[in-house]
Coordinates of C-alpha atoms in Angstrom, one line a residue:
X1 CA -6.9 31.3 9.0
X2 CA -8.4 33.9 6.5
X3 CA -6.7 34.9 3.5
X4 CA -7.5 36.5 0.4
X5 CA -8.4 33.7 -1.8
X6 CA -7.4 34.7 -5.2
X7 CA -8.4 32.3 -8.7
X8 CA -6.7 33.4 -11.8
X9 CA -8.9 34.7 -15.2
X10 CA -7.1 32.2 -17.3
X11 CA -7.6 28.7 -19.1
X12 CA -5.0 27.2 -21.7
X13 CA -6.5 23.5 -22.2
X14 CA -3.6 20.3 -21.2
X15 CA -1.2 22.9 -19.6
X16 CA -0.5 25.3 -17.1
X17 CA 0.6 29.0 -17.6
X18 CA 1.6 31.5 -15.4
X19 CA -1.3 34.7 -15.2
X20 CA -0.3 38.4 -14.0
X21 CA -4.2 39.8 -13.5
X22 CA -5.8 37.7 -10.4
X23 CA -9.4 38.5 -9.1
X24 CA -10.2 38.7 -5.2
X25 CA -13.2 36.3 -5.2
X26 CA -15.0 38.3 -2.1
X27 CA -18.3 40.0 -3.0
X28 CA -16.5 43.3 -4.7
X29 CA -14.7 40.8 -7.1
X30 CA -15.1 41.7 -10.7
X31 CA -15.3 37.6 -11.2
X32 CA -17.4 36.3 -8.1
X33 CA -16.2 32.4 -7.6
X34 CA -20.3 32.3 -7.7
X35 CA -20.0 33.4 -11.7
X36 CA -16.4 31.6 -12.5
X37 CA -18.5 27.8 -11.5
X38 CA -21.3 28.9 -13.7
X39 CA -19.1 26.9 -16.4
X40 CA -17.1 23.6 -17.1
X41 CA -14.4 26.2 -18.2
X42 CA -14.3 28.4 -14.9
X43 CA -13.9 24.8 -13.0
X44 CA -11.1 24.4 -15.1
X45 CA -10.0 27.6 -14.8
X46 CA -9.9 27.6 -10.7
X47 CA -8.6 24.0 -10.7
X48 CA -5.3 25.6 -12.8
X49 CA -4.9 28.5 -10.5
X50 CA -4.3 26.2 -7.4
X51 CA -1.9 24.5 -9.7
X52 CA -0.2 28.1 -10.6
X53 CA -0.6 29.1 -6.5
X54 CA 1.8 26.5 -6.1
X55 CA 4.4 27.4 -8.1
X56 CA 5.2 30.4 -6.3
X57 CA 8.9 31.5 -5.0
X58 CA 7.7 30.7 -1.5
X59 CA 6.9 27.5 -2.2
X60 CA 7.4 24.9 -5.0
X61 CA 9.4 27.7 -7.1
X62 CA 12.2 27.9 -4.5
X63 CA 11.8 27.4 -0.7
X64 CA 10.2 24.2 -0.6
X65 CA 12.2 22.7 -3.2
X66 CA 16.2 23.8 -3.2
X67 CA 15.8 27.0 -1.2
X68 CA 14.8 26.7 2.5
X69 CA 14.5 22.8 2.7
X70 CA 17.6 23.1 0.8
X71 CA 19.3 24.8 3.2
X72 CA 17.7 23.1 6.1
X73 CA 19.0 19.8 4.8
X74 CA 22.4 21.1 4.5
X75 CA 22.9 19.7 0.9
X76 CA 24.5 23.0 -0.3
X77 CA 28.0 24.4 0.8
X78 CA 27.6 28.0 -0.2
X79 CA 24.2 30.2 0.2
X80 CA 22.7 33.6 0.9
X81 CA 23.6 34.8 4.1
X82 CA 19.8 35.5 4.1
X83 CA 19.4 31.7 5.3
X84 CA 21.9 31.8 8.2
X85 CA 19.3 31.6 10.6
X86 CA 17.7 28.9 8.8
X87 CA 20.9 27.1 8.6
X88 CA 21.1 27.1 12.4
X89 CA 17.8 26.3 12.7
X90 CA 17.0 29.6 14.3
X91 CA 12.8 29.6 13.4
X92 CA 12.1 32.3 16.2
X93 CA 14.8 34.8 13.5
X94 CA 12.4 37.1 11.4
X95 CA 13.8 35.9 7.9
X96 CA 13.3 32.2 8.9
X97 CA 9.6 32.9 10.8
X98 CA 8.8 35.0 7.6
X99 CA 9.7 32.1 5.3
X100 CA 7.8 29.5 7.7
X101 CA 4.5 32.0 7.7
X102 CA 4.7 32.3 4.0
X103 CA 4.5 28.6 3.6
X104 CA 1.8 28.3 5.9
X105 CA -0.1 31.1 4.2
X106 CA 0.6 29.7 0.8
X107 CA -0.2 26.3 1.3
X108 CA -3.4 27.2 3.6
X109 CA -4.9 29.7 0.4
X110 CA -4.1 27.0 -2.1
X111 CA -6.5 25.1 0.5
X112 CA -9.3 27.3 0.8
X113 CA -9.7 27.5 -3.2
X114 CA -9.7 23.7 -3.2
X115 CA -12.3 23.7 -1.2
X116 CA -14.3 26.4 -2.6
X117 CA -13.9 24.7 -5.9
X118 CA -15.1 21.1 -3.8
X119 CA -18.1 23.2 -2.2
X120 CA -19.9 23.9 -5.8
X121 CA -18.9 21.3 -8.2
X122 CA -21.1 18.6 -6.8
X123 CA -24.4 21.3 -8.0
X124 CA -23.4 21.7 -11.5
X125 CA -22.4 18.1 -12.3
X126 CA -24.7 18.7 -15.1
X127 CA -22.4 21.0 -16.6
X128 CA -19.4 18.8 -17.6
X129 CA -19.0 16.9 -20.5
X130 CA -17.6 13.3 -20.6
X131 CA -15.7 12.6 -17.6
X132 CA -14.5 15.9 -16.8
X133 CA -17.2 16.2 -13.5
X134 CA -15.0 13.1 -11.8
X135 CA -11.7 13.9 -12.9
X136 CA -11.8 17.6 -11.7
X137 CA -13.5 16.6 -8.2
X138 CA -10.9 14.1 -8.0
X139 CA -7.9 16.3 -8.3
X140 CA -9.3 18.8 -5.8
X141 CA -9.9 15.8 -3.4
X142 CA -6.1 14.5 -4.2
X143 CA -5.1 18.3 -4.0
X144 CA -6.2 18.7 -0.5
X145 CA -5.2 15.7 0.7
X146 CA -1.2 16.8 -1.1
X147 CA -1.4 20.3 0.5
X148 CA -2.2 19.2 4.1
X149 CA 0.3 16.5 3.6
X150 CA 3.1 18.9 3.1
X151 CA 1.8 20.9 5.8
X152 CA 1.8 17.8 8.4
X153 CA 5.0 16.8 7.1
X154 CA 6.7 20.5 7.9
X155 CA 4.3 21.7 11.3
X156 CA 3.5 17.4 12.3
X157 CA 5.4 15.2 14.3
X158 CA 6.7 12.6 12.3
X159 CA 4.0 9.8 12.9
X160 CA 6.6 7.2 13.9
X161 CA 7.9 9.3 16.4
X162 CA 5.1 11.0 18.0
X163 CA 1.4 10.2 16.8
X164 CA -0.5 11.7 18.8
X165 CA 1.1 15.1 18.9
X166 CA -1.1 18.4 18.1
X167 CA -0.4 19.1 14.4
X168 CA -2.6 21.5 12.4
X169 CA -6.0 22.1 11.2
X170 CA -7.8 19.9 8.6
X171 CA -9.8 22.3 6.5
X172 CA -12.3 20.3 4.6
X173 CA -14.9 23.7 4.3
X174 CA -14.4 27.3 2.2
X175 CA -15.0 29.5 5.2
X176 CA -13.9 32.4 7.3
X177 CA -14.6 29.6 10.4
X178 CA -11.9 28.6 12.1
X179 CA -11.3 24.8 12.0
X180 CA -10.1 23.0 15.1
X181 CA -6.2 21.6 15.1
X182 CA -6.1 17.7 14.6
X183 CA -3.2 15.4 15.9
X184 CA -0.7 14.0 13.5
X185 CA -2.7 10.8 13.3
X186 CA -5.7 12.7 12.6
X187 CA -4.5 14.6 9.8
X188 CA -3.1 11.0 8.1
X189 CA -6.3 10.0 8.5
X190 CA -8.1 12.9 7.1
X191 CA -5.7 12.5 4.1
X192 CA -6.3 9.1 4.1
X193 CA -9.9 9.5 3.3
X194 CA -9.5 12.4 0.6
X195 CA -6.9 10.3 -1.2
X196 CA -9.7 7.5 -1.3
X197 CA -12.3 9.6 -2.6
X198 CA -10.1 11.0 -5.1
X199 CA -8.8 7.3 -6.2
X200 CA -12.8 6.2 -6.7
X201 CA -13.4 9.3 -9.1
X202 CA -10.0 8.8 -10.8
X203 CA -11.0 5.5 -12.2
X204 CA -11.9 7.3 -15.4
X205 CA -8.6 9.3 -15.5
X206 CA -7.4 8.7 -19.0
X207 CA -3.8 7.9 -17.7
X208 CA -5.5 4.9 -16.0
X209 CA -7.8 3.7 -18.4
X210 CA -5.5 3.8 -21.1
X211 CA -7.9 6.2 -23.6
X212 CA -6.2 7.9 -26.2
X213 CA -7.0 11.8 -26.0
X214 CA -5.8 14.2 -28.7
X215 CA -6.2 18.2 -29.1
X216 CA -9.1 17.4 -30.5
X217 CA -11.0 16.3 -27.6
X218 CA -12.3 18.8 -25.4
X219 CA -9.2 21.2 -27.2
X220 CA -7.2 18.5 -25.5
X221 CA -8.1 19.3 -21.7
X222 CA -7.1 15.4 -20.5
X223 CA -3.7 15.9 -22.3
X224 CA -0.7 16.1 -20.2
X225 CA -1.9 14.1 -17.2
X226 CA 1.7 14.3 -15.6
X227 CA 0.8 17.9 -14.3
X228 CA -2.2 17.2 -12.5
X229 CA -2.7 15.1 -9.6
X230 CA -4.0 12.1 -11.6
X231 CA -4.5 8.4 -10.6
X232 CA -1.5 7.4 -9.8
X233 CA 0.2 10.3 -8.5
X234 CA -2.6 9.3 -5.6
X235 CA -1.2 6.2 -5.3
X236 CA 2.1 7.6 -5.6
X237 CA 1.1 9.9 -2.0
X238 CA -0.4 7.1 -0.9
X239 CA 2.3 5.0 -1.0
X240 CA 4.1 7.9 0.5
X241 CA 1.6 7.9 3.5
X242 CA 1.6 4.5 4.3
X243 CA 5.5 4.5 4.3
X244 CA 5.5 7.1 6.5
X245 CA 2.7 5.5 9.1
X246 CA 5.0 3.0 9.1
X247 CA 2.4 0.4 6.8
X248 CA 5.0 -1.1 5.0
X249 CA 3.3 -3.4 2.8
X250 CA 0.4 -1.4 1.9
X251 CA 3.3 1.1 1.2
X252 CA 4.9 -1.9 -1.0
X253 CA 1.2 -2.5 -2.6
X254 CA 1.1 1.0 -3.9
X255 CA 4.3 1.8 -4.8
X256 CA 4.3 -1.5 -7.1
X257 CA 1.0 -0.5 -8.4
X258 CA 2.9 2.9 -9.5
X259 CA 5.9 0.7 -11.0
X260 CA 4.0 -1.8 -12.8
X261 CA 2.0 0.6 -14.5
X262 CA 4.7 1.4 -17.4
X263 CA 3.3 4.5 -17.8
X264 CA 6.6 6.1 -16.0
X265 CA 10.3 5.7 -17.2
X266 CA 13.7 7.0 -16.5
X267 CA 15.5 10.1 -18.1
X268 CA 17.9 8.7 -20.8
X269 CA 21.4 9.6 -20.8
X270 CA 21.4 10.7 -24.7
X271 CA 18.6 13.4 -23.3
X272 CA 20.7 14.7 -20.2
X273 CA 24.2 14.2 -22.3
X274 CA 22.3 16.8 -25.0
X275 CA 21.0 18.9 -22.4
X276 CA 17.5 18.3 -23.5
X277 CA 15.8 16.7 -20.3
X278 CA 17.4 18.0 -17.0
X279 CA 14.7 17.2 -14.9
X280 CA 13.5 13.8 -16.2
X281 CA 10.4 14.4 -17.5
X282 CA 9.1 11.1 -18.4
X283 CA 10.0 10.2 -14.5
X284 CA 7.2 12.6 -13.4
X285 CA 4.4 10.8 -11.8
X286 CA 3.1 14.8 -10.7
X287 CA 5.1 17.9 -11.3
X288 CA 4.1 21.7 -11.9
X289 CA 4.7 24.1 -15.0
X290 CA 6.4 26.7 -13.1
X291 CA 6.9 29.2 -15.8
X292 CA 9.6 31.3 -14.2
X293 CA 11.8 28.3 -13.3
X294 CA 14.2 28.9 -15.6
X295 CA 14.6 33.0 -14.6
X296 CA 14.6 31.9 -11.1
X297 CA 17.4 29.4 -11.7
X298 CA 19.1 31.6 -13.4
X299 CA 18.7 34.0 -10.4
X300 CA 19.6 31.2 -7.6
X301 CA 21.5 28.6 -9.5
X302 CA 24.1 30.2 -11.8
X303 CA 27.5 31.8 -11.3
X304 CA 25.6 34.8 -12.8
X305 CA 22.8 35.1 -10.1
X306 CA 23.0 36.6 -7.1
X307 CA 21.5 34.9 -3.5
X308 CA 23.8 31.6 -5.3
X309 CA 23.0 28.8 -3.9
X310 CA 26.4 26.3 -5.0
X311 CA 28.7 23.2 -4.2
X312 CA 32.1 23.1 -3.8
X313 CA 33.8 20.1 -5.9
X314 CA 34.9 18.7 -2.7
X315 CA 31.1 18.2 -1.7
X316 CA 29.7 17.5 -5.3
X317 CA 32.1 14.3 -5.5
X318 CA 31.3 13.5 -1.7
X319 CA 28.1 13.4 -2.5
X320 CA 28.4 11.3 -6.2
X321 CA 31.9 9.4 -5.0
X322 CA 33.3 11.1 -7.9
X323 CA 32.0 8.8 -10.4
X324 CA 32.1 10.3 -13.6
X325 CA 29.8 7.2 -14.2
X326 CA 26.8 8.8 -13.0
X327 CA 24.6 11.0 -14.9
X328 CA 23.7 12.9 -12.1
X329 CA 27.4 13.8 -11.5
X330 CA 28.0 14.7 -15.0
X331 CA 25.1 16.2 -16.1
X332 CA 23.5 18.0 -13.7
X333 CA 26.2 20.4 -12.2
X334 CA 27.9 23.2 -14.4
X335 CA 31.2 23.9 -13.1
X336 CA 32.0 27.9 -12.5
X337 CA 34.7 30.2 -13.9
X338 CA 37.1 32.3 -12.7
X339 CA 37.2 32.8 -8.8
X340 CA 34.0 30.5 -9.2
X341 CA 36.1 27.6 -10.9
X342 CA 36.0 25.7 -8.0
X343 CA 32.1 25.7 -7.4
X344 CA 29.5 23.4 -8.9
X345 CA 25.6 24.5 -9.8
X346 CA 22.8 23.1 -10.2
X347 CA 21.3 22.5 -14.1
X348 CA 18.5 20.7 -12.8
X349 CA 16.3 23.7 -13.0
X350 CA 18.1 25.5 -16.1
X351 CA 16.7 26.3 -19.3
X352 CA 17.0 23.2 -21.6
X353 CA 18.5 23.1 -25.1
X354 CA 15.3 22.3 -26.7
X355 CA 11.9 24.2 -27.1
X356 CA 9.6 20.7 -26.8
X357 CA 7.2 22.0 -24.5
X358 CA 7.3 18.9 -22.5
X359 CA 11.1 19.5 -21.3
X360 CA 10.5 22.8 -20.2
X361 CA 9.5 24.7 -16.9
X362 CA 8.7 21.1 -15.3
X363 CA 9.6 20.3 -11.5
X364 CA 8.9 17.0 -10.2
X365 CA 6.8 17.1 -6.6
X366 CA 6.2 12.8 -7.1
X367 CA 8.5 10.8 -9.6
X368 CA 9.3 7.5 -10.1
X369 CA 12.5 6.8 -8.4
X370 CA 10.5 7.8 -5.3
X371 CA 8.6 4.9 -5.6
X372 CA 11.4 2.3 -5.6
X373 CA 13.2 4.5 -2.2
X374 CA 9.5 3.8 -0.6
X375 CA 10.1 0.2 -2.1
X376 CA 13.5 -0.4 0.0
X377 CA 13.2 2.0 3.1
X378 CA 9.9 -0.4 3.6
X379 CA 12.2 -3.3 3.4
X380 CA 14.9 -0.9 5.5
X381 CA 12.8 -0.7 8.4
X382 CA 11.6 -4.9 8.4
X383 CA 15.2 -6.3 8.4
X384 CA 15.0 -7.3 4.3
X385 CA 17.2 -6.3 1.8
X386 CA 17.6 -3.0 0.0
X387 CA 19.6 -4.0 -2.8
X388 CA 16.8 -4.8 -5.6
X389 CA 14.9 -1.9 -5.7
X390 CA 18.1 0.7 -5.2
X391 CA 19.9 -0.8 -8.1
X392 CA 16.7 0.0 -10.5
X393 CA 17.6 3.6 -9.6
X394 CA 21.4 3.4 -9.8
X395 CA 21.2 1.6 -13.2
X396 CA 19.2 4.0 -14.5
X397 CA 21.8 6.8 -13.3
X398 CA 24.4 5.1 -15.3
X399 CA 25.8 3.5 -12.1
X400 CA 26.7 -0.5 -11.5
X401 CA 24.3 -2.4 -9.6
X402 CA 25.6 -3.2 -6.0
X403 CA 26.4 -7.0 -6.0
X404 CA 27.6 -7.6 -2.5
X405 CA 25.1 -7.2 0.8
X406 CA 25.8 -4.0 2.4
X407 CA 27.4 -3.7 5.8
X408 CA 25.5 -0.5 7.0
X409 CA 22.2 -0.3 4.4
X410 CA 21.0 2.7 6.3
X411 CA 24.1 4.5 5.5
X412 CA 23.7 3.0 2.2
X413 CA 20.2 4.4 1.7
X414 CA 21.1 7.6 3.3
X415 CA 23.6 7.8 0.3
X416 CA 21.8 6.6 -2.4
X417 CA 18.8 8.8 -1.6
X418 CA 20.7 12.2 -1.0
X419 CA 22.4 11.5 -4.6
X420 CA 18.7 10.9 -6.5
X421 CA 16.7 14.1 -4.7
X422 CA 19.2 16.6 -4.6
X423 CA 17.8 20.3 -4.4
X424 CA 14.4 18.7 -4.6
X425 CA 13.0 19.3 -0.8
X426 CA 12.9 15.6 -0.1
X427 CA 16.5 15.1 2.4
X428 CA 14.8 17.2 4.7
X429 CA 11.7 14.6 5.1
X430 CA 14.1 11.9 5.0
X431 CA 15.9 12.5 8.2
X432 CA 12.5 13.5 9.7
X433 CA 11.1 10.4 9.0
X434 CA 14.5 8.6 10.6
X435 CA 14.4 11.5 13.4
X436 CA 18.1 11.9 12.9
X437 CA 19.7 13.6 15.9
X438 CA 23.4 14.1 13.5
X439 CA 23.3 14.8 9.3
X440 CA 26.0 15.3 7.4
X441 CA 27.0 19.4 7.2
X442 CA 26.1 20.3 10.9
X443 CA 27.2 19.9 14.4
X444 CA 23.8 20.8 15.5
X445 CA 21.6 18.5 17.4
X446 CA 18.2 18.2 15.2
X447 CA 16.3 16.0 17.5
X448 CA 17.1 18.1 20.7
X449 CA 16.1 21.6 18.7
X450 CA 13.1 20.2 17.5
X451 CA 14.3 21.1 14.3
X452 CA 11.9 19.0 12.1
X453 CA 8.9 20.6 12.9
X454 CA 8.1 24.2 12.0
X455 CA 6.2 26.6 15.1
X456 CA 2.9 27.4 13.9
X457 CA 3.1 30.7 13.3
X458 CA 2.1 33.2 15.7
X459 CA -1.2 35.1 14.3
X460 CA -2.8 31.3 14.3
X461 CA -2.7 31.7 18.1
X462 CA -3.7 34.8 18.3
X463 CA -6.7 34.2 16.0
X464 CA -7.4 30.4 17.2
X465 CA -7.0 28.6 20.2
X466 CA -4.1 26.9 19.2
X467 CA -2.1 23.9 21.3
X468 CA 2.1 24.0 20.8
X469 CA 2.8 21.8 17.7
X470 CA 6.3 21.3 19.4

């Protein structure tokens, strides 16, 4: 896999922003990565741009959020005919092998920075000033271990199904080398072990430890925690690993941990009712600045746009039962006008009506709600009730707590789940996980098409001896 590995000349202490000028970092680089780690400010500075490479179209701006997954999932009822193909699950089509390539290559470069970053930090510990040396290490560590965990979970087997299936390469070193494809279990292992190291350094993240930081301290660098891959969004993908390796009460350990921290806590309905927090912002236990996701929900999400994704009413109150109880339902779709009266979009992504910073441009990739799904799909899958931890969800959604055992509480979970993560990327992984032959909005048969694991794209075989993923 070689790419051009590209860090951005930019560094706005406790936040992200979005940078048009990017430097090759090969030898004819105005910036060589040898200069930009020179400094406790170029560390920072390459350990934003992965952030930033993230927030890309192709990736968490659109595709891997309510765009492709989106339309993979089959959550929406209208979209660009540009994702038929995807749709049908037609990966050999050009759009849809395009879309899968550009996640490879996206999430593969993000990669190869981390681990340039990793490769000289460990020299010029000496450089940092309080805690920054373990904090940044740790995030690059938690950052591989996220970005090979999205590409296991897209190109993998799921683990339950098929452990020992060829998977994808584990690329712990910055090089033009070619590193040898692991199985799915090897690759949860190899995450396993980054998300370890990165939990040990973390100990000092001020999220954890409870220290107060203010713009004062190191021009507030250790502000704003929620968007960086801090303590416990590791154990937040760790109980997310262990769920889905099917370890159900380490999963329940580390999900609880999240939980009982208080340092995460549901979207209020006075902040959605005054359009001020769409995308539940103090839920985020990770989430990126993406500074064009208002422009591209404009683009994608509104009557206005064009390549619309939408709902008909019919689906929206399929989907929320039509309860005008839930916030969800009533904030979070804007009905259409005209010929589009009958169609319902998205606000999750939209602009807010406020200009707090800490509203704005925020999508969630780990958030709390997750950790109470992890919390009864654990119980799901060893015979114990669901009941407990889905109410903490519904009750914070505005909804009345189920009272009577549930007849079918994987159709129940199913439900509950499609409702909290909608245009979010995460339905997709759910059915994976429950290798779902039938979902709701196809006729197609997922299982027999192989449909939950992406082909490796083809230049990785012609550049690497590669063995079929599928």
């Amino acid at each position: 896999m070689k790419y051009l590995y590209l860090i951005p000349l930019f560094f706005i202490a406790g936040a992200l922003t979005s940078c048009d000028k990017w430097l090759d970092v090969e030898p004819n680089s105005q910036i060589k990565s040898s200069e930009l780690f020179e400094t406790e400010a170029g560390f920072k500075e390459a350990l934003a741009g992965i952030y930033t490479l993230m927030t890309a179209e192709k990736l968490y701006g659109k595709d891997m959020q309510y765009g492709m997954l989106g339309v993979l999932s089959h959550e929406w009822s209208s979209f660009s005919a540009n994702y038929n193909e995807d749709a049908a699950f037609e990966y050999g089509s050009a759009t849809a092998e395009g879309r899968i390539t550009n996640i490879w290559n996206g999430l593969y470069q993000a990669i190869s920075n981390t681990n340039n970053l990793i490769k000289a930090i460990d020299a010029k510990e000496r450089i940092f000033k309080g805690d920054n040396f373990k904090i940044i290490k740790g995030e690059a560590f938690a950052l591989r271990a996220f970005l090979h965990f999205e590409l296991v979970r897209l190109f993998g087997a799921a683990p339950t199904v098929d452990a020992n299936k060829p998977a994808i390469p584990y690329v712990t070193e910055y090089s033009a080398k070619q590193t040898a494809q692991s199985s799915v279990n090897e690759v949860y292992s190899f995450i396993l072990k980054d998300l370890e190291v990165a939990k040990d350094l973390l100990q000092v993240d001020p999220i954890f430890t409870g220290k107060e930081v203010t713009e004062m301290d190191d021009n507030g660098y250790l502000l704003n925690r929620q968007l960086h891959l801090n303590y416990y969004a590791v154990e937040a993908l760790l109980a997310r690993l262990y769920f889905n390796t099917g370890s159900y009460e380490k999963a329940r350990i580390a999900a609880n941990n999240v939980v009982n921290s208080a340092k995460f806590s549901f979207a209020t309905q006075a902040n959605m009712l005054a359009g001020i927090d769409f995308t539940g912002a103090p839920e985020h236990i990770f989430g990126l600045q993406i500074n064009n996701l208002h422009q591209y929900a404009n683009t994608y999400l509104s009557q206005e746009g064009t390549g619309i994704f939408s709902l008909n009413l019919t689906t929206l109150n399929t989907y929320y039962e039509s309860n005008t109880s839930d916030y969800r339902y009533v904030y979070l779709f804007a009905s259409g006008t005209g010929v589009n009266a009958s169609n319902k979009y998205l606000r999750k992504y939209s602009e807010p009506n406020t200009q707090l910073l800490y509203y704005r441009n925020k999508s969630a990739l780990l958030k709390l709600s997750e950790m109470y799904f992890i919390l009864a799909g654990s119980n799901l899958l060893e015979n114990k009730s669901v009941v407990e931890p889905l109410n903490k969800v519904r009750q914070a959604r505005g909804v009345s707590a189920i009272t009577v055992a549930p007849t079918d509480p994987t159709a129940l979970y199913i439900s509950e789940f499609r409702k909290e993560f909608f245009g979010e990327g995460q339905l997709f992984h759910l059915y994976k996980r429950m290798n779902r032959s039938a979902i709701t909005g196809t006729d197609k048969d997922l299982v027999a098409l192989k449909a939950y694991i992406f082909p490796i794209p083809v230049a990785e075989y012609e550049a690497a001896n590669r063995n079929p993923n599928r």
